[in-house]
CSV table of C-alpha atoms and ligand atoms in Angstrom, one decimal:
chain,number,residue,atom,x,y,z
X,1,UNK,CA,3.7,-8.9,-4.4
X,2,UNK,CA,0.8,-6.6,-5.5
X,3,UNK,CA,1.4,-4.0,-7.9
X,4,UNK,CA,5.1,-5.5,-8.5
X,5,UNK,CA,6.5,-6.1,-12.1
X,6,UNK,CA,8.0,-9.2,-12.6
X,7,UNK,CA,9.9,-10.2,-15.4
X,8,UNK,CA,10.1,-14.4,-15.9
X,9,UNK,CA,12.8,-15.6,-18.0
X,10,UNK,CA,12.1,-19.5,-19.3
X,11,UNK,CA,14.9,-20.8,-21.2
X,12,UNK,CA,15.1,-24.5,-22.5
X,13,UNK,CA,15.6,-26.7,-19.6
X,14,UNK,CA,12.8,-29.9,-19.1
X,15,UNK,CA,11.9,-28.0,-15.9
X,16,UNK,CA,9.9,-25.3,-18.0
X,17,UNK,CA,6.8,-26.9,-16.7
X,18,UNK,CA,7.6,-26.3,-13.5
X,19,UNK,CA,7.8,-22.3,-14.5
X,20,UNK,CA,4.0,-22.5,-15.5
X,21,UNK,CA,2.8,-23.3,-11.7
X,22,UNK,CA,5.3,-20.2,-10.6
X,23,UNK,CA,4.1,-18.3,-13.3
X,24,UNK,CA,0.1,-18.9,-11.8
X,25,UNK,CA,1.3,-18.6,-8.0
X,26,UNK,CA,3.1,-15.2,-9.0
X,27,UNK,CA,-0.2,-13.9,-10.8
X,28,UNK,CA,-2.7,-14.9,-8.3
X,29,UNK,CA,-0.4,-13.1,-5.8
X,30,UNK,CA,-1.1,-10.3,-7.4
X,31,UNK,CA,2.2,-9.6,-9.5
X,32,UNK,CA,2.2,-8.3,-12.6
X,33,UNK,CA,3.9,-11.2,-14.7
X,34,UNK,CA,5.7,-10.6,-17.9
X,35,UNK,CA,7.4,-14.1,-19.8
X,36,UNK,CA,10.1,-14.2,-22.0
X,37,UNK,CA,11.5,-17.4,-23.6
X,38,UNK,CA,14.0,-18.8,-25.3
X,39,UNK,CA,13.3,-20.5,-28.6
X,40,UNK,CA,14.3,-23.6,-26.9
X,41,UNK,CA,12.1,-22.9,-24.0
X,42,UNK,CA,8.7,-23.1,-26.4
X,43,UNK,CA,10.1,-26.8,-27.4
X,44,UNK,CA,9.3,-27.8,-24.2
X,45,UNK,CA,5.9,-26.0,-23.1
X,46,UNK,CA,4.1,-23.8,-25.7
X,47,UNK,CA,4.3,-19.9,-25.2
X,48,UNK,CA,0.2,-20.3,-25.1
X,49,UNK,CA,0.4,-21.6,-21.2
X,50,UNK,CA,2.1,-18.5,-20.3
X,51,UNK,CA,0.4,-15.9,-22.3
X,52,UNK,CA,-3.5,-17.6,-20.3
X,53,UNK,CA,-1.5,-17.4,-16.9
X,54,UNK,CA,0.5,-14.4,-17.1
X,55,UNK,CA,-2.3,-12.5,-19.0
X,56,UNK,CA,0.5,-11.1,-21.6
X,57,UNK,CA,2.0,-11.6,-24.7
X,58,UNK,CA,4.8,-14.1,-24.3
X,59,UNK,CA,8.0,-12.4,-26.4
X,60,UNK,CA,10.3,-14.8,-28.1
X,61,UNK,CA,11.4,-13.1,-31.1
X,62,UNK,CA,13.6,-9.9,-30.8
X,63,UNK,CA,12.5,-9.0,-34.0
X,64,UNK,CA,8.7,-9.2,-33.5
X,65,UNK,CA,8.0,-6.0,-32.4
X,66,UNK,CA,4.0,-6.0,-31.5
X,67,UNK,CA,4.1,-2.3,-30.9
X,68,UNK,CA,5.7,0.2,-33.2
X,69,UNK,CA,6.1,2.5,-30.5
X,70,UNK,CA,8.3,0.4,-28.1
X,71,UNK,CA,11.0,-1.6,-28.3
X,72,UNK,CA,10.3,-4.9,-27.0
X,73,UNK,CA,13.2,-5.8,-25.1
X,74,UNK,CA,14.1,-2.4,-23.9
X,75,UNK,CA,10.5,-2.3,-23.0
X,76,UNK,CA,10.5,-5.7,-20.9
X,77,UNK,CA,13.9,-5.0,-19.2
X,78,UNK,CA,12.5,-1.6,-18.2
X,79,UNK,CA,9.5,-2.7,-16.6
X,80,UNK,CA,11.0,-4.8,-14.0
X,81,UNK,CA,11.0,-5.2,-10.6
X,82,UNK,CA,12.8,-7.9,-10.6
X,83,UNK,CA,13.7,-10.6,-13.1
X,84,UNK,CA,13.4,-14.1,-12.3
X,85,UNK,CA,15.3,-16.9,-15.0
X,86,UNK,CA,13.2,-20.4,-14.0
X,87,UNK,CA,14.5,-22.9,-15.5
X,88,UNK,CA,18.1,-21.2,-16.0
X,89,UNK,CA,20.4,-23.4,-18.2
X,90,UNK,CA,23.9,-23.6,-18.8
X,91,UNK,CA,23.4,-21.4,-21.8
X,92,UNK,CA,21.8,-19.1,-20.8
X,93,UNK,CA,24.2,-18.5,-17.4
X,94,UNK,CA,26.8,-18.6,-19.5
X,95,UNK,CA,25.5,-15.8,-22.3
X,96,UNK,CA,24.7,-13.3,-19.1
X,97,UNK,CA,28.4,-13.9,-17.6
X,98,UNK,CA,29.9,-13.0,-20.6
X,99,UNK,CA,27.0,-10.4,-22.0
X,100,UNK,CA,26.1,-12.3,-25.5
X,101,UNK,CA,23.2,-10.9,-26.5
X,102,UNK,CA,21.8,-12.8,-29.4
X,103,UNK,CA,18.1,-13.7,-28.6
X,104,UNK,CA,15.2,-12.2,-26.6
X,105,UNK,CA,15.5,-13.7,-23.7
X,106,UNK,CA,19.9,-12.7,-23.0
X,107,UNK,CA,18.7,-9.2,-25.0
X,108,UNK,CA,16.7,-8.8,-22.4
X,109,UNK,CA,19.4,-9.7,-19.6
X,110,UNK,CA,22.0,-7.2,-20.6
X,111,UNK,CA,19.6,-4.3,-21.1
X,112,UNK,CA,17.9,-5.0,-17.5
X,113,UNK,CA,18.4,-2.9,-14.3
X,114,UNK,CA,16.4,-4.9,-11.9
X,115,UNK,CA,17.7,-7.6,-9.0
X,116,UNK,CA,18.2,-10.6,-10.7
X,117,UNK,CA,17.5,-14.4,-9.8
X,118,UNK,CA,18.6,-17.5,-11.5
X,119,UNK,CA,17.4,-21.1,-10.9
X,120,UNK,CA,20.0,-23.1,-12.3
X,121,UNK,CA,18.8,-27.1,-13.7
X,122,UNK,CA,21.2,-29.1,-16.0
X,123,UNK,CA,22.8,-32.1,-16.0
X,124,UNK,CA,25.2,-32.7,-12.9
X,125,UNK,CA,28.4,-32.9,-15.2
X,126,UNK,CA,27.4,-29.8,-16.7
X,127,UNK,CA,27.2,-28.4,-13.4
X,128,UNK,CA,30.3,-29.3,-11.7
X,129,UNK,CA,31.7,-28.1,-15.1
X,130,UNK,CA,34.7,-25.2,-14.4
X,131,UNK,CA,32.9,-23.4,-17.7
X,132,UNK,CA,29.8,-23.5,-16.2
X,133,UNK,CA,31.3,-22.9,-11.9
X,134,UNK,CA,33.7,-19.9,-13.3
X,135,UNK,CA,30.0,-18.6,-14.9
X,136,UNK,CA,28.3,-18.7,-12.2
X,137,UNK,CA,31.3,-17.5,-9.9
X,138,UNK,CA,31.3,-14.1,-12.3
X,139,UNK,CA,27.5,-14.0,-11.9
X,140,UNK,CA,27.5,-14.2,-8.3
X,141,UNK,CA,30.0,-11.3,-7.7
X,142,UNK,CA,27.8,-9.5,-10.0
X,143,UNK,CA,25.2,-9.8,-7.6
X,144,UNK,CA,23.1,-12.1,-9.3
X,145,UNK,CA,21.2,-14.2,-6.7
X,146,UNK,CA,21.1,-18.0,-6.8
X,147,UNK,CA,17.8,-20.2,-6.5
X,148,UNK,CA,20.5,-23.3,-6.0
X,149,UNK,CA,19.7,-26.5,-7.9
X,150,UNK,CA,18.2,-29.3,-5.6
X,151,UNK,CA,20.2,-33.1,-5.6
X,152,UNK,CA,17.6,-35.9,-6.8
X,153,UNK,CA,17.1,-37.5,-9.7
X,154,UNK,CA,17.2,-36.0,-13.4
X,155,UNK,CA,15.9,-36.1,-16.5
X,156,UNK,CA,19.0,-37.4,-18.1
X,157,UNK,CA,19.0,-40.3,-15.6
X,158,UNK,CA,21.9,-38.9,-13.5
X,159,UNK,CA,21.0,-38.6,-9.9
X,160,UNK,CA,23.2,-35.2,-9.0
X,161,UNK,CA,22.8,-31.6,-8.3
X,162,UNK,CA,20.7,-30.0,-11.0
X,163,UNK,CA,17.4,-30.0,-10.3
X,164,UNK,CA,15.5,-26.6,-10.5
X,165,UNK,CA,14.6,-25.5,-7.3
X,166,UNK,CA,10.6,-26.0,-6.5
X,167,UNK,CA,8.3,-23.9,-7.8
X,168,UNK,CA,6.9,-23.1,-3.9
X,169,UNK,CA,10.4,-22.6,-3.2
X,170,UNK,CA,11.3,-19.7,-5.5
X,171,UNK,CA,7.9,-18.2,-5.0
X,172,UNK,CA,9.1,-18.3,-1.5
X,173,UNK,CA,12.1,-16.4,-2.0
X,174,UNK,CA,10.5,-13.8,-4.3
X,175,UNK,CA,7.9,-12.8,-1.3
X,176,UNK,CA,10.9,-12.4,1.0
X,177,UNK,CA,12.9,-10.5,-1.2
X,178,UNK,CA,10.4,-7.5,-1.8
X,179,UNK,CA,9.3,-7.7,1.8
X,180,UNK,CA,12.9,-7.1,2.8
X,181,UNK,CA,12.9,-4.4,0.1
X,182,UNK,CA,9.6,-2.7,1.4
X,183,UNK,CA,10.8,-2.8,5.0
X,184,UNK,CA,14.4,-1.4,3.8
X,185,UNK,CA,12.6,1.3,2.2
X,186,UNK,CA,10.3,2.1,4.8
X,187,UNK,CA,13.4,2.2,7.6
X,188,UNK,CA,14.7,4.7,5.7
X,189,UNK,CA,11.5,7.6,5.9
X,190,UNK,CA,10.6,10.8,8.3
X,191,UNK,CA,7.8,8.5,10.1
X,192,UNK,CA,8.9,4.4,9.8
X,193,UNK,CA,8.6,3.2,12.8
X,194,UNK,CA,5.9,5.2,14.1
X,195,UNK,CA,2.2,3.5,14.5
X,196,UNK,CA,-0.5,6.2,13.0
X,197,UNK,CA,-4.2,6.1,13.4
X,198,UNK,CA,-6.2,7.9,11.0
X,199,UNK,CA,-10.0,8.6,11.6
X,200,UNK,CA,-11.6,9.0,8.0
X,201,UNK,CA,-15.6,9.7,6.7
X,202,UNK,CA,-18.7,10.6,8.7
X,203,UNK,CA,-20.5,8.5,11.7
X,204,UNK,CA,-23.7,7.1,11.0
X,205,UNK,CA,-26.5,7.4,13.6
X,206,UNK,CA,-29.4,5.3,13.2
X,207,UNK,CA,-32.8,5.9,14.2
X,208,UNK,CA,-34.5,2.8,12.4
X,209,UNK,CA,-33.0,0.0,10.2
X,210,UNK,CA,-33.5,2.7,7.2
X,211,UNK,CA,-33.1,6.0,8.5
X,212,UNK,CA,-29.8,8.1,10.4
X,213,UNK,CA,-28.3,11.3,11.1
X,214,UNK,CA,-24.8,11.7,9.2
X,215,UNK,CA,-22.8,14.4,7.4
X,216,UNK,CA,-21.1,15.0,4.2
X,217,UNK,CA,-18.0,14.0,4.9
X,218,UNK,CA,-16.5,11.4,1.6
X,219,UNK,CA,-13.5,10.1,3.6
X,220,UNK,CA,-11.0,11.7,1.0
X,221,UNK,CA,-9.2,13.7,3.9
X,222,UNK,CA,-8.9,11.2,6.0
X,223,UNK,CA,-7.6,8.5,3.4
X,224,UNK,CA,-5.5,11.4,1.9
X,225,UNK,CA,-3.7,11.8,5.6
X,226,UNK,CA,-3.5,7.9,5.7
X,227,UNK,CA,-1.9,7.3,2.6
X,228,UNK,CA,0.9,10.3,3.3
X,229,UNK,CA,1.5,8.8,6.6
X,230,UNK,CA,2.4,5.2,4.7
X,231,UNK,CA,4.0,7.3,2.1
X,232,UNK,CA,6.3,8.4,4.6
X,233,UNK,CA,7.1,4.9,6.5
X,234,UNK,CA,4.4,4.9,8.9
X,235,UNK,CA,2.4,1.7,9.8
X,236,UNK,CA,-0.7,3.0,9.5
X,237,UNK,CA,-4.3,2.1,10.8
X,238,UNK,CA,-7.5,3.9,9.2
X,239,UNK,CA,-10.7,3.9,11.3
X,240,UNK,CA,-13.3,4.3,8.8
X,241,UNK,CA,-16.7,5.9,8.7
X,242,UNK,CA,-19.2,6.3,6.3
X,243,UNK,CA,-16.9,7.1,2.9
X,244,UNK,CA,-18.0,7.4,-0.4
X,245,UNK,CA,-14.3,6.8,-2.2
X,246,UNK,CA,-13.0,3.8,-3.1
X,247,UNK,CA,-10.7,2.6,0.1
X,248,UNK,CA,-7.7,3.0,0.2
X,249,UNK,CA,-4.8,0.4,-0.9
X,250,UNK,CA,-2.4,-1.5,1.4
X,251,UNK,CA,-3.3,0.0,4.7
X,252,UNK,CA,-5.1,-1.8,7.6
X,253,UNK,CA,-8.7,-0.8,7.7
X,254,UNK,CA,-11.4,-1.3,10.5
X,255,UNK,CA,-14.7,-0.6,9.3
X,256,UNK,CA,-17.0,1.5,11.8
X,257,UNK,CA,-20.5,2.9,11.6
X,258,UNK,CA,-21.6,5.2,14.6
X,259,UNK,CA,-19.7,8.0,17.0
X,260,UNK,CA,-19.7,5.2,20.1
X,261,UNK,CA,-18.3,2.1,17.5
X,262,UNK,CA,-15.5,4.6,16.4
X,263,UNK,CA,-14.8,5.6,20.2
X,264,UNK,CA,-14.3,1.6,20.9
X,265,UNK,CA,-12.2,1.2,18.0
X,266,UNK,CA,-9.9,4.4,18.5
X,267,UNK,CA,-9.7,3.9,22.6
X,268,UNK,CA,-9.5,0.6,22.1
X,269,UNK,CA,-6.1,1.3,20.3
X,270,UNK,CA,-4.7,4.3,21.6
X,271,UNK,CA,-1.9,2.7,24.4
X,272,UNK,CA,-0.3,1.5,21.0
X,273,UNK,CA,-0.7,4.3,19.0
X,274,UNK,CA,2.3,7.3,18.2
X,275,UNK,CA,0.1,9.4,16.5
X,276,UNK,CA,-3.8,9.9,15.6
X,277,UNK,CA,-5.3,12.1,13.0
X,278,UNK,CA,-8.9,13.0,13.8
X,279,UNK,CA,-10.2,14.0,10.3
X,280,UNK,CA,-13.4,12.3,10.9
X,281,UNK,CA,-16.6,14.0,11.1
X,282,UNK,CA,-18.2,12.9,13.9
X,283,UNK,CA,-21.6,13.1,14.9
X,284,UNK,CA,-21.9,15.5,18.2
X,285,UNK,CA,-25.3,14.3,18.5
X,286,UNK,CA,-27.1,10.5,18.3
X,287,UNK,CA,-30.8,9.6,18.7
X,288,UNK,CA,-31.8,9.0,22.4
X,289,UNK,CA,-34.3,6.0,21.0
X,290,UNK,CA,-33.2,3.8,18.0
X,291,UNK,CA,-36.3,1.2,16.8
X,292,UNK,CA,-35.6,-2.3,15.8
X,293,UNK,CA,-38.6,-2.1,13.2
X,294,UNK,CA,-39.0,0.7,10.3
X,295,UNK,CA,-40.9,3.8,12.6
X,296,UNK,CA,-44.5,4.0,11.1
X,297,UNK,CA,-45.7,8.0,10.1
X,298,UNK,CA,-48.5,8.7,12.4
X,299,UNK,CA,-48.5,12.2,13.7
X,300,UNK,CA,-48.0,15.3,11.6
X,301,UNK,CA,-44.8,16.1,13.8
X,302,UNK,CA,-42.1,13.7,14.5
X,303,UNK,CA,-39.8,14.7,17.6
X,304,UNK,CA,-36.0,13.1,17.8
X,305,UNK,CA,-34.2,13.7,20.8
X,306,UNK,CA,-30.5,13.5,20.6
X,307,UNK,CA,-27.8,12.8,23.1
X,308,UNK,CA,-24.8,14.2,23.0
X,309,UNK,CA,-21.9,11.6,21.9
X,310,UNK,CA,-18.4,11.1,23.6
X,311,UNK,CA,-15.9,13.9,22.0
X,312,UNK,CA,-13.5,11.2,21.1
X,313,UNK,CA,-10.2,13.4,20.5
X,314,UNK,CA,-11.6,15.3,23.9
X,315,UNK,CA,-11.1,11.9,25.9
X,316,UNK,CA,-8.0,10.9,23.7
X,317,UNK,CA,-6.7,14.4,24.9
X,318,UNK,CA,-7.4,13.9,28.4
X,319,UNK,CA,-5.6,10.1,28.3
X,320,UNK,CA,-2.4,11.4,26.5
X,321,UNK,CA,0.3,9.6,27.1
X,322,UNK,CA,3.4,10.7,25.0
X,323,UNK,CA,1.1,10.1,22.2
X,324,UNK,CA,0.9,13.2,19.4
X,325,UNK,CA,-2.7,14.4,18.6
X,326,UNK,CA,-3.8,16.3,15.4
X,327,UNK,CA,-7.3,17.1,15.2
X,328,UNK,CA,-9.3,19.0,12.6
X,329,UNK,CA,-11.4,22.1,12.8
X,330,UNK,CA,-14.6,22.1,9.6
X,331,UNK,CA,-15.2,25.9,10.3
X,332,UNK,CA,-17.5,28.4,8.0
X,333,UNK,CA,-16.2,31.4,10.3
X,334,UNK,CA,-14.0,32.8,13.2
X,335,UNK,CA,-11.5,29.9,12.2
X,336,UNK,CA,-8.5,31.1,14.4
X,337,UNK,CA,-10.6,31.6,17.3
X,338,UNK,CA,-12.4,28.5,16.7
X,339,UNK,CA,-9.5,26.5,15.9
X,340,UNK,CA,-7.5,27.5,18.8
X,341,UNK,CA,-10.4,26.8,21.1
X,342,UNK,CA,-10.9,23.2,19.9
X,343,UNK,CA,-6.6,22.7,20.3
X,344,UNK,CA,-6.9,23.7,23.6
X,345,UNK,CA,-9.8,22.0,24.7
X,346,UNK,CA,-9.2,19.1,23.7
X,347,UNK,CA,-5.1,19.0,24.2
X,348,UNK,CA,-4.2,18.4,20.5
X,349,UNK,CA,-1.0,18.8,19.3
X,350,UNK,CA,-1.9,20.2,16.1
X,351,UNK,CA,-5.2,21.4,14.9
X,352,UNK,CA,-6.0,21.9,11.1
X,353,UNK,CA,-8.8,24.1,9.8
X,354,UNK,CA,-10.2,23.9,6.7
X,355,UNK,CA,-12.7,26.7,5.8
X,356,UNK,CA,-15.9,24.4,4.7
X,357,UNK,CA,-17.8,27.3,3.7
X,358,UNK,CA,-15.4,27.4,-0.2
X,359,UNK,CA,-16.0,25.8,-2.7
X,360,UNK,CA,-12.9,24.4,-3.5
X,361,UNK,CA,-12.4,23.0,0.6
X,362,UNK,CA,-13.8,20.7,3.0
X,363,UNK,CA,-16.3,17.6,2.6
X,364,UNK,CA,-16.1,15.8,-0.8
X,365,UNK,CA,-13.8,18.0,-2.3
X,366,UNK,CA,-10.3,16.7,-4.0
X,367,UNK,CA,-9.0,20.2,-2.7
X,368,UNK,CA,-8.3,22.1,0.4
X,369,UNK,CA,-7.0,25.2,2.0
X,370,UNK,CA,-5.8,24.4,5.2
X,371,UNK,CA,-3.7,25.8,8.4
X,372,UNK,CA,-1.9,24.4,10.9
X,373,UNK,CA,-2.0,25.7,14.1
X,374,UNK,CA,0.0,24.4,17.6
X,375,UNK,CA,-0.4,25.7,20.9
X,376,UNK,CA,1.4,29.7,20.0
X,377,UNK,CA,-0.9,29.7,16.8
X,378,UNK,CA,-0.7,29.6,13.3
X,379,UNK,CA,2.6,27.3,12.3
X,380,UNK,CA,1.5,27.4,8.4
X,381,UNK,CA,-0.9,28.4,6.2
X,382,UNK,CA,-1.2,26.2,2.9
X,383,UNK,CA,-2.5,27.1,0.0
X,384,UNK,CA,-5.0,25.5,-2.5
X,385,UNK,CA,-3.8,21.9,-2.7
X,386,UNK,CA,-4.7,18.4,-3.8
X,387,UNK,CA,-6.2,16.7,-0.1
X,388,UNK,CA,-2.9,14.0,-0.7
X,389,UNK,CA,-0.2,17.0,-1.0
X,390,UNK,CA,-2.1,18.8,2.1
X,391,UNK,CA,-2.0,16.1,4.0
X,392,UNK,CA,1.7,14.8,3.1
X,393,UNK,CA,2.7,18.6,4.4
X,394,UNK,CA,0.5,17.9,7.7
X,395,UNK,CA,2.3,14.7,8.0
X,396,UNK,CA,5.7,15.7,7.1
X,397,UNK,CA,5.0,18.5,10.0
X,398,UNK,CA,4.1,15.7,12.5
X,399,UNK,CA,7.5,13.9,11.5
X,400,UNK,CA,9.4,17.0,12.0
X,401,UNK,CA,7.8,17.4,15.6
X,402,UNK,CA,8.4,14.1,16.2
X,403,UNK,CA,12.4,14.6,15.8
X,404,UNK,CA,12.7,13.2,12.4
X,405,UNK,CA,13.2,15.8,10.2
X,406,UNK,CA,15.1,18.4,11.2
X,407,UNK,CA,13.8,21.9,13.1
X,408,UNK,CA,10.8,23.0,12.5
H,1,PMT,O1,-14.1,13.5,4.2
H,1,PMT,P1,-14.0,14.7,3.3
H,1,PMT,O2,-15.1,14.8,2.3
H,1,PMT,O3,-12.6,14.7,2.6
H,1,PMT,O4,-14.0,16.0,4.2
H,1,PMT,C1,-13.0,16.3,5.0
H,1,PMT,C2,-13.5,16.9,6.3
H,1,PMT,C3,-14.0,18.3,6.0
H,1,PMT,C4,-14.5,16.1,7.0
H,1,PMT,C5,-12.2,17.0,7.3
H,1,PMT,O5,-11.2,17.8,6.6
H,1,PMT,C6,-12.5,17.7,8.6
H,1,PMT,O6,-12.5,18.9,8.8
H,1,PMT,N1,-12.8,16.8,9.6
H,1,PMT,C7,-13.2,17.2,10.9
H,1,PMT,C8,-14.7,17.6,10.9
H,1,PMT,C9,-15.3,17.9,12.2
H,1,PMT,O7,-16.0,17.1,12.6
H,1,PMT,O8,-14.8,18.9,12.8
H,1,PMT,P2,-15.4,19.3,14.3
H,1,PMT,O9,-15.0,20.7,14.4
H,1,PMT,O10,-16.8,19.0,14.5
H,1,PMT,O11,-14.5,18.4,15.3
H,1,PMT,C10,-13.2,18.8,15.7
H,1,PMT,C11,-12.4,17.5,15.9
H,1,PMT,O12,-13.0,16.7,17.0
H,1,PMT,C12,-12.3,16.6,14.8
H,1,PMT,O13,-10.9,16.1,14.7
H,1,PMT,C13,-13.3,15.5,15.1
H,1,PMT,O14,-12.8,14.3,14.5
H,1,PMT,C14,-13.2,15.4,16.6
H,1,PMT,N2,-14.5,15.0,17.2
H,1,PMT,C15,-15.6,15.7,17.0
H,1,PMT,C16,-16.8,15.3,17.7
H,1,PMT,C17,-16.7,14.1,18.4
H,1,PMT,N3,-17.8,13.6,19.0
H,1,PMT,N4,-15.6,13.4,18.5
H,1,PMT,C18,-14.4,13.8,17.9
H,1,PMT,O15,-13.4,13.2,18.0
């Protein structure tokens, strides 16, 4: 539901109440909820409810045009995801079947691209009434989706079909509906289907509770490379580091401190894994002693011996199982030579180099210059680029290697 725009249509039915607990389960879900009514509508619950849930204006008036430089129903229609009409009267269904546009809210309906739900309530009569079944007949082949109307008693004193569907119950069908639509649209890209682990940031290695060994790296490559591969359908996993950037959005994250911690959580992993991007900067090196207790200054020299730590992508490269290794290279010079060495070594896939020793490249940067190489050598040389469009071409190269996209 995050980040989704969703425009709520309340015309004047007695469930409008029930649109107020929608309106609060939509927002706390993290929707972005926009509320139109019907003059009607604010008869029943004032436009003030909605406004302190949604966070928004409530519009009402076509005429009242807040902004001079939008048009407000335009401006509503345009925004939505999807459109939701809760509680949806007979009047109002039958103004969108025939496209009378003469208020806000049915303004709003005819100039609207988005999916459309209605959640019909009205007296049982008017229901079962062939105005009102031919109206919602045209609607339906229109594709306008149905929240149907629930039998029990009503507020006229019928007992009949009529009554709005639950407020738990549309909020229901809302969370299905844009989780069908994100996995439709992630069936549909060069890497859905394929799980991708992405290392990001630099390990820490402790020596006392205040001091360690670690390394510039900001996590901005790695997040870059995890946000492409999701970008691109992937279900992606990010190990991450040490990162100074805020963390990336809508991507499962397992927090890790040290060389050995990110060993555990990559190994532990890697059997269900298609794909891992090493663009962590991992410590080579971790103190032999660590002290529970701040270390005390005593002697004029202080001596740290360090133990090597596991090459993860080494031991991934060794345990390969159809899985497809990228690994990168931080180099100040020799880069091909270097960068070869490392693919071979370790039995990546794909190594990419970025020259750490420019400015514009490598840790904390928003920018680098990278190259690809594979097994024969260079594959592509990229030029100055944002760290997301760098890593979308890295990943868009994986896909293609991977069968998805065409030759290489
Ligand atoms: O995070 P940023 O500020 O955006 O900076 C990005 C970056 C410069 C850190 C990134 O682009 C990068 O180059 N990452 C790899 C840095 C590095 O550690 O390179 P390396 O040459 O030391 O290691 C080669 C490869 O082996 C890397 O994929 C590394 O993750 C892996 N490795 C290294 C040591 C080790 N013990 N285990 C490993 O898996």
């Amino acid at each position: 539901m995050k980040g989704k725009s969703i425009l709520l249509g309340i015309s004047g039915g007695i469930a409008a109440y029930k649109a107020a607990a929608l309106c609060s389960k939509l927002t706390q879900a993290g929707a972005d909820v926009h509320v139109v009514m019907t003059k009607s509508a604010i008869k029943m619950v004032g436009p003030a409810t909605f406004q302190a849930l949604s966070h928004h204006a409530v519009r009402v008036d076509t005429f009242a045009e807040a902004e001079p430089g939008v048009i407000a129903h335009i401006d509503s229609a345009d925004r939505a995801d999807l459109v939701v009409i809760a509680p949806a009267t007979a009047n109002i269904l039958a103004k969108m079947a025939h496209g009378i546009a003469d208020d806000m809210l049915s303004t709003v309906l005819l100039a609207a691209t988005a999916p459309i739900f209605v959640a019909p309530t009205m007296n049982v009569h008017m229901y079962e009434h062939p105005a009102t079944q031919e109206n919602l007949e045209k609607l339906r082949k229109r594709g306008v989706l149905f929240l149907e109307p629930g039998v029990g008693p009503l507020a006229c004193g019928y007992v009949g079909k009529g009554r709005m569907a639950e407020p738990e119950q549309i909020f229901a069908t809302i969370e299905t509906f844009f989780a069908q639509e994100t996995a439709a649209e992630a069936a549909d890209k060069p890497l859905s289907g394929r799980k991708v682990l992405v290392t990001a940031g630099g390990t820490v290695e402790r020596l006392d509770p205040v001091r360690y060994f670690t390394n510039d790296s900001s996590g901005k490559m790695g997040f870059a490379a995890a946000v492409a591969a999701r970008d691109l359908g992937a279900e992606v996993t990010l190990v991450a580091g040490r990162v100074s950037e805020p963390l990336p959005q809508g991507i499962d994250i397992i927090h890790v401190s040290s060389a050995l911690e990110m060993y555990e959580a990559v190994l532990e992993r890697y059997a269900h894994t298609d794909v891992v991007v090493k663009a962590a900067a991992v410590a080579d090196y971790r103190p032999v002693d660590t002290f529970p207790q701040k270390m005390k200054k005593t002697e004029n020299m202080l001596q740290v011996t360090l133990i090597k730590n596991p090459d993860i992508l080494e031991e991934l490269g060794k345990r390969k199982n159809g899985q497809f290794l990228v690994g990168f290279a931080a180099e100040t010079e020799h880069l091909h030579e270097y960068a070869m060495d490392k693919l071979q070594r370790k039995n990546c896939d794909l190594i990419v180099v970025n020259d750490v020793s420019r400015a514009d490249s490598g840790f904390g940067t928003d920018t680098n210059v990278i190259t690809i190489f594979d097994q024969a050598g260079v594959v592509v040389e990229l030029p100055l680029l944002s760290k997301y469009d760098a890593a979308t071409s890295l990943m868009e190269l994986v896909a293609k290697r991977l069968g998805r996209l065409g030759d290489v």
